[in-house]
XYZ file of N, CA and C in Angstrom:
699
model
N 31.640 24.450 -12.293
C 31.080 24.388 -10.879
C 30.194 25.502 -10.597
N 29.158 25.051 -9.781
C 28.183 25.968 -9.387
C 28.769 27.173 -8.574
N 28.682 28.342 -8.813
C 29.236 29.404 -8.217
C 28.755 29.482 -6.748
N 27.445 29.097 -6.638
C 26.860 29.117 -5.278
C 27.323 28.077 -4.307
N 27.982 26.965 -4.945
C 28.546 25.949 -4.059
C 29.924 25.773 -4.365
N 30.886 26.774 -4.078
C 32.265 26.662 -4.514
C 33.034 25.524 -3.891
N 32.466 24.903 -2.765
C 33.353 23.837 -2.017
C 33.144 22.503 -2.548
N 32.288 22.395 -3.622
C 31.844 20.923 -4.112
C 33.164 20.389 -4.732
N 33.522 19.177 -4.596
C 34.428 18.495 -5.153
C 34.140 18.234 -6.557
N 35.045 18.257 -7.560
C 34.546 18.218 -8.917
C 34.056 16.656 -9.051
N 33.013 16.515 -10.061
C 32.453 15.251 -10.053
C 33.357 14.218 -10.575
N 34.370 14.641 -11.570
C 35.308 13.759 -12.074
C 36.110 13.081 -11.087
N 36.501 14.042 -10.049
C 37.274 13.476 -8.990
C 36.627 12.506 -8.060
N 35.333 12.824 -7.794
C 34.540 11.969 -6.925
C 34.420 10.619 -7.674
N 34.086 10.638 -8.897
C 33.939 9.471 -9.693
C 35.200 8.572 -9.609
N 36.317 9.342 -9.845
C 37.616 8.662 -9.995
C 38.037 7.896 -8.754
N 37.632 8.546 -7.677
C 38.066 7.935 -6.357
C 36.916 6.986 -5.674
N 35.908 6.674 -6.521
C 34.894 5.793 -6.174
C 35.540 4.372 -5.827
N 35.525 3.856 -4.699
C 36.125 2.470 -4.457
C 35.353 1.313 -5.031
N 34.082 1.400 -5.344
C 33.217 0.312 -5.825
C 33.830 -0.364 -7.043
N 34.009 -1.702 -7.011
C 34.278 -2.470 -8.006
C 33.213 -3.625 -8.094
N 32.858 -4.017 -9.366
C 31.922 -5.175 -9.462
C 32.870 -6.424 -9.845
N 32.414 -7.639 -9.457
C 33.182 -8.768 -9.751
C 33.203 -8.942 -11.197
N 34.567 -9.307 -11.800
C 34.656 -9.603 -13.114
C 34.655 -8.584 -14.145
N 34.523 -7.347 -13.623
C 34.430 -6.343 -14.678
C 35.618 -5.970 -15.425
N 35.634 -5.592 -16.555
C 36.811 -5.299 -17.316
C 37.265 -3.800 -17.228
N 38.408 -3.523 -17.570
C 38.985 -2.174 -17.484
C 38.177 -1.374 -18.333
N 37.659 -1.750 -19.527
C 36.919 -0.982 -20.353
C 35.524 -0.604 -19.562
N 34.986 -1.538 -19.102
C 33.638 -1.293 -18.410
C 33.963 -0.310 -17.319
N 35.018 -0.374 -16.397
C 35.213 0.465 -15.429
C 35.454 2.024 -15.823
N 36.130 2.088 -16.977
C 36.344 3.351 -17.446
C 35.156 4.084 -17.878
N 34.239 3.189 -18.526
C 33.002 3.889 -19.117
C 32.213 4.210 -17.944
N 32.133 3.325 -16.930
C 31.340 3.382 -15.767
C 31.765 4.543 -14.913
N 32.968 4.879 -14.720
C 33.466 5.935 -14.110
C 32.959 7.414 -14.815
N 33.158 7.428 -16.098
C 32.681 8.530 -16.877
C 31.153 8.700 -16.638
N 30.383 7.641 -16.650
C 28.979 7.777 -16.459
C 28.794 8.212 -15.059
N 29.477 7.638 -14.037
C 29.255 8.110 -12.595
C 29.420 9.624 -12.481
N 30.513 10.151 -13.094
C 30.586 11.627 -13.242
C 29.377 12.463 -13.590
N 28.926 11.855 -14.757
C 27.559 12.450 -15.378
C 26.413 12.269 -14.301
N 26.378 11.160 -13.656
C 25.255 10.951 -12.621
C 25.418 11.879 -11.543
N 26.547 12.210 -11.109
C 26.800 13.131 -9.978
C 26.509 14.430 -10.445
N 26.899 14.785 -11.682
C 26.440 16.330 -12.173
C 24.968 16.333 -12.240
N 24.292 15.186 -12.655
C 22.753 15.243 -12.798
C 22.172 15.376 -11.528
N 22.634 14.733 -10.325
C 22.108 14.963 -9.066
C 22.312 16.341 -8.569
N 23.402 17.010 -9.040
C 23.506 18.356 -8.646
C 22.733 19.213 -9.404
N 22.446 19.015 -10.704
C 21.658 19.790 -11.410
C 20.275 19.732 -10.990
N 19.695 18.553 -10.525
C 18.474 18.407 -9.797
C 18.236 19.130 -8.617
N 19.340 19.089 -7.848
C 19.320 19.931 -6.658
C 19.204 21.471 -6.996
N 19.976 21.870 -8.056
C 19.864 23.281 -8.305
C 18.563 23.713 -8.816
N 17.904 22.852 -9.772
C 16.442 22.987 -10.396
C 15.462 23.019 -9.057
N 15.596 22.268 -8.034
C 14.713 22.316 -6.959
C 14.917 23.660 -6.176
N 16.107 23.987 -5.998
C 16.268 25.337 -5.315
C 15.736 26.404 -6.084
N 15.909 26.344 -7.393
C 15.333 27.448 -8.209
C 13.846 27.349 -8.079
N 13.305 26.165 -8.042
C 11.889 26.105 -7.896
C 11.336 26.768 -6.783
N 11.982 26.384 -5.609
C 11.541 26.849 -4.258
C 11.689 28.420 -4.208
N 12.547 28.990 -5.073
C 12.814 30.467 -4.888
C 11.958 31.268 -5.902
N 10.898 30.574 -6.495
C 9.959 31.323 -7.298
C 9.366 32.450 -6.781
N 9.073 33.681 -7.341
C 8.358 34.695 -6.638
C 6.851 34.256 -6.457
N 6.086 34.977 -5.738
C 4.695 34.561 -5.440
C 3.987 34.294 -6.760
N 3.277 33.399 -6.886
C 2.429 33.025 -8.152
C 1.037 33.722 -8.177
N 0.442 33.488 -9.208
C -0.990 34.211 -9.370
C -1.948 33.934 -8.198
N -2.662 34.934 -7.813
C -3.772 34.669 -6.985
C -4.831 33.724 -7.476
N -5.257 32.820 -6.593
C -6.481 32.024 -7.064
C -7.770 32.645 -6.834
N -8.506 33.036 -7.983
C -9.683 33.767 -7.848
C -10.889 33.067 -8.162
N -10.767 31.952 -8.933
C -11.775 31.138 -9.352
C -12.641 30.458 -8.294
N -13.967 30.339 -8.399
C -14.846 29.765 -7.416
C -15.042 28.289 -7.843
N -13.919 27.668 -7.526
C -13.909 26.319 -7.865
C -14.714 25.464 -6.887
N -15.395 24.341 -7.261
C -16.233 23.527 -6.539
C -15.891 22.139 -6.737
N -15.654 21.344 -5.747
C -15.405 19.939 -5.732
C -16.277 19.052 -4.761
N -16.311 17.824 -5.283
C -16.901 16.897 -4.319
C -16.100 15.730 -3.951
N -15.825 15.524 -2.749
C -14.981 14.314 -2.359
C -15.910 13.354 -1.667
N -15.076 12.392 -0.929
C -15.829 11.353 -0.295
C -16.510 11.988 0.817
N -16.085 13.082 1.508
C -16.704 13.770 2.691
C -17.572 14.676 2.309
N -17.937 14.999 1.061
C -18.954 15.967 0.607
C -18.433 17.139 -0.170
N -19.028 18.237 -0.447
C -18.619 19.264 -1.427
C -17.599 20.148 -0.594
N -16.643 20.798 -1.408
C -15.816 21.806 -0.833
C -15.175 22.720 -1.842
N -14.460 23.642 -1.570
C -13.748 24.441 -2.358
C -12.346 24.280 -2.402
N -11.639 25.010 -3.136
C -10.053 24.783 -3.300
C -9.466 24.915 -1.814
N -9.894 25.826 -1.029
C -9.332 26.045 0.149
C -9.603 24.713 1.018
N -10.661 24.064 0.853
C -11.026 22.859 1.591
C -9.989 21.767 1.349
N -9.535 21.664 0.121
C -8.511 20.692 -0.190
C -7.121 20.789 0.526
N -6.839 21.973 1.044
C -5.677 22.153 1.863
C -5.542 21.314 3.138
N -6.803 21.139 3.751
C -6.801 20.449 5.023
C -6.061 21.239 6.091
N -5.145 20.433 6.835
C -4.464 21.203 7.823
C -3.038 21.695 7.343
N -2.699 21.660 6.068
C -1.478 22.225 5.506
C -1.711 23.372 4.751
N -0.493 24.102 4.534
C -0.499 25.317 3.737
C 0.104 25.186 2.401
N 0.324 23.893 1.982
C 0.741 23.530 0.591
C -0.235 22.485 0.085
N -0.671 22.564 -1.132
C -1.551 21.635 -1.771
C -0.932 21.276 -3.237
N -0.801 19.862 -3.399
C -0.421 19.222 -4.584
C -1.711 18.641 -5.233
N -1.833 19.088 -6.368
C -3.018 18.398 -7.156
C -2.701 17.725 -8.465
N -3.405 16.686 -8.676
C -3.084 15.878 -9.945
C -4.375 15.855 -10.792
N -4.412 16.444 -11.882
C -5.565 16.300 -12.893
C -5.555 14.963 -13.570
N -6.471 14.062 -13.044
C -6.502 12.725 -13.447
C -7.414 12.536 -14.766
N -6.858 11.833 -15.731
C -7.606 11.838 -17.018
C -8.613 10.761 -16.884
N -9.713 11.000 -16.244
C -10.934 10.136 -16.109
C -12.048 10.767 -16.021
N -12.295 11.583 -17.165
C -13.726 12.205 -17.422
C -14.762 11.388 -17.808
N -16.067 11.865 -17.729
C -17.150 11.041 -17.838
C -17.339 10.382 -19.296
N -16.386 10.939 -20.201
C -16.432 10.318 -21.533
C -15.592 9.008 -21.646
N -14.865 8.862 -20.667
C -14.018 7.718 -20.622
C -14.621 6.419 -20.014
N -14.403 5.173 -20.589
C -15.031 4.047 -20.014
C -13.975 3.651 -18.813
N -12.778 3.888 -18.994
C -11.705 3.585 -17.957
C -10.812 4.750 -17.826
N -10.046 4.827 -16.714
C -9.113 5.928 -16.594
C -7.866 5.695 -17.438
N -7.122 6.768 -17.683
C -5.932 6.664 -18.406
C -4.919 5.861 -17.753
N -4.372 4.754 -18.417
C -3.454 3.923 -17.725
C -2.168 4.442 -17.254
N -1.732 5.378 -17.979
C -0.358 6.177 -17.575
C -0.570 6.875 -16.210
N -1.757 7.696 -16.309
C -2.184 8.325 -15.043
C -2.282 7.470 -13.715
N -3.064 6.258 -14.180
C -3.096 5.321 -13.053
C -1.983 4.762 -12.477
N -1.042 4.456 -13.330
C 0.324 3.865 -13.033
C 0.998 5.024 -12.089
N 0.952 6.114 -12.524
C 1.619 7.106 -11.702
C 0.963 7.226 -10.408
N -0.297 7.184 -10.245
C -1.199 7.347 -8.902
C -1.048 6.105 -8.148
N -0.824 4.881 -8.729
C -0.552 3.759 -7.999
C 0.710 3.911 -7.156
N 1.676 4.544 -7.748
C 3.031 4.769 -7.043
C 2.686 6.013 -5.976
N 1.989 6.933 -6.310
C 1.693 8.030 -5.340
C 0.933 7.342 -4.167
N 0.053 6.484 -4.249
C -0.737 5.837 -3.301
C 0.223 5.322 -2.222
N 1.433 4.714 -2.777
C 2.233 4.051 -1.925
C 2.796 5.047 -0.883
N 2.842 6.311 -1.361
C 3.616 7.317 -0.606
C 2.736 8.493 -0.055
N 1.368 8.245 -0.337
C 0.413 9.310 0.034
C 0.481 9.591 1.548
N 0.646 8.652 2.405
C 0.435 8.942 3.818
C 1.802 9.770 4.291
N 2.821 9.366 3.701
C 4.061 9.972 3.989
C 4.056 11.487 3.569
N 3.643 11.598 2.264
C 3.597 12.963 1.593
C 2.603 13.860 2.431
N 1.552 13.091 2.942
C 0.588 13.879 3.725
C 1.019 14.388 5.079
N 2.262 14.043 5.466
C 2.807 14.639 6.607
C 3.428 16.085 6.353
N 3.728 16.299 5.174
C 4.284 17.579 4.595
C 3.407 18.446 3.902
N 2.438 17.813 3.129
C 1.589 18.732 2.114
C 0.391 18.063 2.024
N -0.680 18.566 1.551
C -1.933 17.912 1.127
C -1.897 17.420 -0.287
N -2.323 16.330 -0.653
C -2.361 15.791 -1.955
C -3.957 15.579 -2.422
N -4.373 16.033 -3.635
C -5.623 15.842 -4.008
C -5.608 15.457 -5.449
N -6.320 14.492 -5.833
C -6.521 13.886 -7.158
C -7.852 14.301 -7.599
N -7.836 15.026 -8.791
C -9.097 15.604 -9.305
C -9.390 15.182 -10.633
N -10.588 14.680 -10.735
C -11.138 14.226 -12.190
C -12.413 14.976 -12.465
N -12.798 14.698 -13.711
C -14.190 15.257 -13.928
C -15.322 14.354 -13.973
N -14.986 13.058 -13.550
C -16.168 12.206 -13.384
C -16.718 12.328 -12.101
N -18.058 11.890 -11.847
C -18.703 12.101 -10.563
C -18.118 11.263 -9.447
N -18.164 11.602 -8.360
C -17.646 11.179 -7.120
C -17.931 9.846 -6.980
N -19.194 9.276 -7.257
C -19.359 7.830 -7.113
C -18.609 7.032 -7.985
N -18.271 7.531 -9.182
C -17.584 6.744 -10.015
C -16.096 6.572 -9.511
N -15.552 7.746 -9.050
C -14.207 7.831 -8.518
C -14.050 6.942 -7.409
N -14.955 7.053 -6.473
C -14.826 6.125 -5.268
C -14.795 4.677 -5.628
N -15.683 4.316 -6.615
C -15.800 2.927 -7.120
C -14.445 2.502 -7.728
N -13.949 3.385 -8.397
C -12.513 3.057 -8.991
C -11.550 2.869 -7.980
N -11.593 3.920 -7.029
C -10.551 3.823 -5.859
C -10.667 2.542 -5.213
N -11.821 1.958 -4.944
C -12.001 0.676 -4.193
C -11.538 -0.362 -5.196
N -11.671 -0.492 -6.329
C -11.381 -1.322 -7.261
C -9.769 -1.474 -7.426
N -9.095 -0.278 -7.343
C -7.749 -0.240 -7.440
C -7.030 -0.520 -6.104
N -7.940 -0.472 -5.081
C -7.150 -0.785 -3.738
C -6.485 0.351 -3.113
N -6.845 1.612 -3.564
C -6.231 2.812 -2.953
C -6.992 3.074 -1.665
N -6.155 3.463 -0.678
C -6.607 3.834 0.677
C -6.300 5.242 0.973
N -5.094 5.905 0.569
C -4.652 6.966 1.198
C -4.746 8.218 0.223
N -4.815 7.876 -1.080
C -5.254 8.967 -2.000
C -6.494 9.701 -1.922
N -6.724 10.923 -1.909
C -8.066 11.651 -1.757
C -8.465 12.110 -3.128
N -9.663 11.364 -3.555
C -10.219 11.930 -4.971
C -11.266 12.700 -4.752
N -11.253 13.709 -5.782
C -12.333 14.777 -5.807
C -12.827 14.779 -7.284
N -14.203 15.133 -7.422
C -14.653 15.422 -8.777
C -14.837 17.110 -8.827
N -14.340 17.354 -9.999
C -14.393 18.831 -10.560
C -15.795 18.957 -10.927
N -16.702 19.762 -10.119
C -18.103 19.844 -10.367
C -18.478 20.603 -11.427
N -17.738 21.733 -11.884
C -18.104 22.527 -12.825
C -17.057 22.576 -14.014
N -16.007 21.798 -13.927
C -15.056 21.758 -14.959
C -14.127 23.049 -15.008
N -14.317 24.024 -14.243
C -13.607 25.314 -14.189
C -12.055 25.171 -13.797
N -12.028 24.237 -12.821
C -10.668 23.832 -12.443
C -9.808 23.284 -13.566
N -10.174 22.286 -14.220
C -9.462 21.751 -15.193
C -9.273 22.691 -16.253
N -10.157 23.533 -16.677
C -10.008 24.615 -17.672
C -8.945 25.507 -17.397
N -8.925 25.840 -16.133
C -8.004 27.112 -15.710
C -6.621 26.533 -15.411
N -6.541 25.236 -14.858
C -5.173 24.879 -14.490
C -4.703 23.481 -15.247
N -4.858 23.634 -16.587
C -4.021 22.866 -17.583
C -4.437 21.527 -17.676
N -5.597 21.312 -17.113
C -6.210 19.748 -17.364
C -6.943 19.540 -18.530
N -7.171 20.683 -19.366
C -7.794 20.513 -20.690
C -7.099 21.344 -21.604
N -7.073 20.781 -22.988
C -6.353 21.512 -23.933
C -7.310 22.689 -24.512
N -6.910 23.614 -25.370
C -7.904 24.506 -25.896
C -9.113 23.828 -26.644
N -8.746 22.768 -27.097
C -9.752 21.963 -27.900
C -10.718 21.068 -26.953
N -10.371 21.146 -25.558
C -11.289 20.354 -24.673
C -10.840 19.008 -24.458
N -9.583 18.620 -24.855
C -9.272 17.168 -24.488
C -8.407 17.199 -23.218
N -8.687 16.193 -22.581
C -8.094 15.971 -21.191
C -6.580 15.781 -21.242
N -5.772 16.299 -20.405
C -4.385 16.139 -20.283
C -4.039 16.052 -18.939
N -2.932 15.335 -18.449
C -2.557 15.361 -17.132
C -1.996 16.523 -16.757
N -2.061 16.879 -15.440
C -1.492 18.216 -14.957
C -1.182 18.101 -13.468
N 0.001 18.634 -13.026
C 0.325 18.702 -11.697
C 0.502 20.220 -11.414
N -0.169 20.516 -10.332
C -0.191 21.882 -9.860
C 0.157 21.937 -8.280
N 0.783 22.896 -7.932
C 1.097 22.995 -6.471
C 0.590 24.571 -6.073
N -0.254 24.591 -4.907
C -0.604 25.826 -4.469
C -0.260 26.040 -3.118
N -0.169 27.394 -2.699
C 0.297 27.617 -1.385
C -0.988 28.578 -0.716
N -1.096 28.333 0.623
C -1.911 29.392 1.329
C -1.123 30.047 2.386
N -0.931 31.166 2.289
C -0.230 32.113 3.155
C -1.086 33.223 3.838
N -1.188 33.307 5.194
C -2.085 34.295 5.758
C -3.571 34.353 5.054
N -4.038 33.173 4.754
C -5.331 33.097 4.188
C -5.497 33.285 2.759
N -4.366 33.747 2.141
C -4.379 34.067 0.613
C -3.760 32.689 -0.129
N -4.544 32.260 -1.088
C -4.251 31.164 -1.945
C -3.649 31.561 -3.177
N -2.419 31.217 -3.466
C -1.744 31.368 -4.715
C -1.375 30.152 -5.338
N -1.150 30.258 -6.689
C -0.497 29.107 -7.486
C 0.943 29.194 -7.274
N 1.553 28.179 -7.142
C 2.910 28.142 -6.895
C 3.872 27.447 -8.127
N 3.302 26.443 -8.660
C 4.058 25.727 -9.750
C 3.144 24.840 -10.452
N 3.507 24.720 -11.662
C 2.742 23.636 -12.549
C 3.784 22.924 -13.260
N 3.527 21.683 -13.743
C 4.559 21.026 -14.604
C 4.005 21.512 -16.165
N 4.861 22.252 -16.714
C 4.590 23.002 -17.878
C 5.465 22.314 -19.079
N 6.151 21.221 -18.900
C 6.871 20.521 -19.999
C 6.075 19.772 -21.058
N 5.214 20.577 -21.684
C 4.430 19.916 -22.672
C 5.107 19.489 -23.916
N 6.252 20.327 -24.241
C 6.905 20.047 -25.355
C 7.798 18.837 -25.272
N 8.182 18.140 -26.267
C 8.989 17.006 -26.005
C 9.960 16.918 -27.147
N 11.186 16.235 -26.696
C 12.355 16.089 -27.774
C 12.009 15.000 -28.693
N 12.447 14.990 -29.732
C 12.415 13.961 -30.718
C 12.410 12.593 -30.213
N 11.370 11.732 -30.515
C 11.307 10.200 -29.981
C 10.970 10.147 -28.527
N 10.600 11.142 -27.962
C 10.122 11.163 -26.524
C 8.687 11.642 -26.323
N 8.011 11.012 -25.296
C 6.651 11.651 -24.905
C 6.945 12.768 -23.981
N 6.127 13.683 -23.857
C 6.179 14.840 -22.983
C 6.297 14.375 -21.589
N 7.183 14.780 -20.843
C 7.229 14.340 -19.441
C 8.112 15.175 -18.724
N 7.919 15.304 -17.350
C 8.738 16.124 -16.467
C 10.092 15.702 -16.165
N 10.692 16.511 -15.618
C 12.334 16.223 -15.139
C 12.535 16.742 -13.798
N 12.732 15.835 -12.882
C 12.464 14.442 -12.914
C 11.090 13.920 -13.263
N 11.124 12.876 -13.789
C 9.867 12.276 -14.023
C 9.152 11.845 -12.702
N 7.835 12.270 -12.540
C 7.205 11.900 -11.235
C 6.608 10.535 -11.209
N 6.748 9.645 -12.314
C 6.364 8.240 -12.157
C 7.561 7.328 -12.059
N 7.759 6.774 -10.973
C 8.869 5.866 -10.606
C 9.117 4.855 -11.733
N 7.860 4.286 -12.470
C 8.052 3.279 -13.369
C 9.122 3.587 -14.471
N 9.191 4.852 -14.846
C 10.085 5.260 -15.965
C 11.462 5.408 -15.428
N 11.648 5.771 -14.192
C 13.048 5.959 -13.645
C 13.610 4.689 -13.482
N 12.941 3.720 -12.915
C 13.343 2.340 -12.955
C 13.850 1.689 -14.259
N 12.917 1.835 -15.161
C 13.174 1.424 -16.569
C 14.406 2.047 -17.165
N 14.579 3.300 -16.911
C 15.839 3.995 -17.481
C 17.173 3.487 -16.996
N 17.117 2.645 -15.810
C 18.332 1.941 -15.395
C 18.735 0.696 -15.979
N 17.699 0.265 -16.960
C 17.911 -0.885 -17.658
C 18.692 -0.823 -19.034
N 19.212 -1.834 -19.666
C 19.774 -1.736 -20.791
C 18.833 -1.509 -21.908
N 17.600 -1.942 -21.833
C 16.404 -1.712 -22.783
C 16.012 -0.331 -22.566
N 16.120 0.342 -21.544
C 15.442 1.646 -21.293
C 13.970 1.638 -21.293
N 13.245 2.764 -21.353
C 11.841 2.769 -21.358
C 11.247 2.405 -22.733
N 11.902 2.478 -23.625
C 11.488 2.008 -25.057
C 10.383 3.185 -25.651
N 9.867 2.868 -26.837
C 9.028 3.762 -27.396
C 7.761 3.185 -27.817
N 7.577 1.943 -27.573
C 6.328 1.352 -28.045
C 5.529 0.437 -27.021
N 5.740 0.854 -25.638
C 5.183 0.246 -24.562
C 4.616 1.149 -23.527
N 3.376 0.897 -23.057
C 2.874 1.665 -21.961
C 2.194 0.896 -20.984
N 2.138 1.118 -19.597
C 1.457 0.328 -18.829
C -0.178 0.081 -19.070
N -0.630 -1.011 -18.505
C -2.082 -1.437 -18.727
C -2.751 -1.348 -17.453
N -4.017 -1.150 -17.464
C -4.868 -1.221 -16.256
C -4.858 -2.673 -15.604
N -4.806 -3.661 -16.424
C -4.781 -4.918 -16.037
C -3.784 -5.871 -16.616
N -3.291 -6.831 -15.945
C -2.352 -7.830 -16.432
C -2.910 -9.279 -16.109
């Protein structure tokens, strides 16, 4: 049990006392489901502990680069991406000028974020940044039917290079970064740094920021290892 939360009821007890029963389930199924429920409760608690540890990070590095972006409203700097908020969430979109079409995996994630962008925007600013020209990004935004996501072109490529959007070899990779602005000072707060993966898995965060995979993880087939979303069906 977490020493910081000594009053938590043990997960095994919560699972044992769970009153839910499914029609026609066997005793074998209920025993296995109760054991799984205890693990799910522990996972939820672990997610909460990780989120608290993330929030408690010390101040991150000062942002010193002179980054330049272009959005639908014109050119701006990193400070301009914050808008009215003091927290900025950025996604480095794999849609550089060398690509005929954007990354399907990135696009699937952003489809889901689009559905929540207006809600997230009540708490923090969200900016999707790519290396393609803004005209190309706005055309894709219209084709995709996105309304609330804000897309920006990285005019110099410096932002992608500094904040994990490019490998040392110059290949695009997806990257999530969070920045803060306190008393006019902009600092980096957090990045998704889980680039290493366990055997048989793609690199991904925990929790996974893409709802697609979390839903598939609830199925008997799971997410599988040989299927990825497409841009069209």
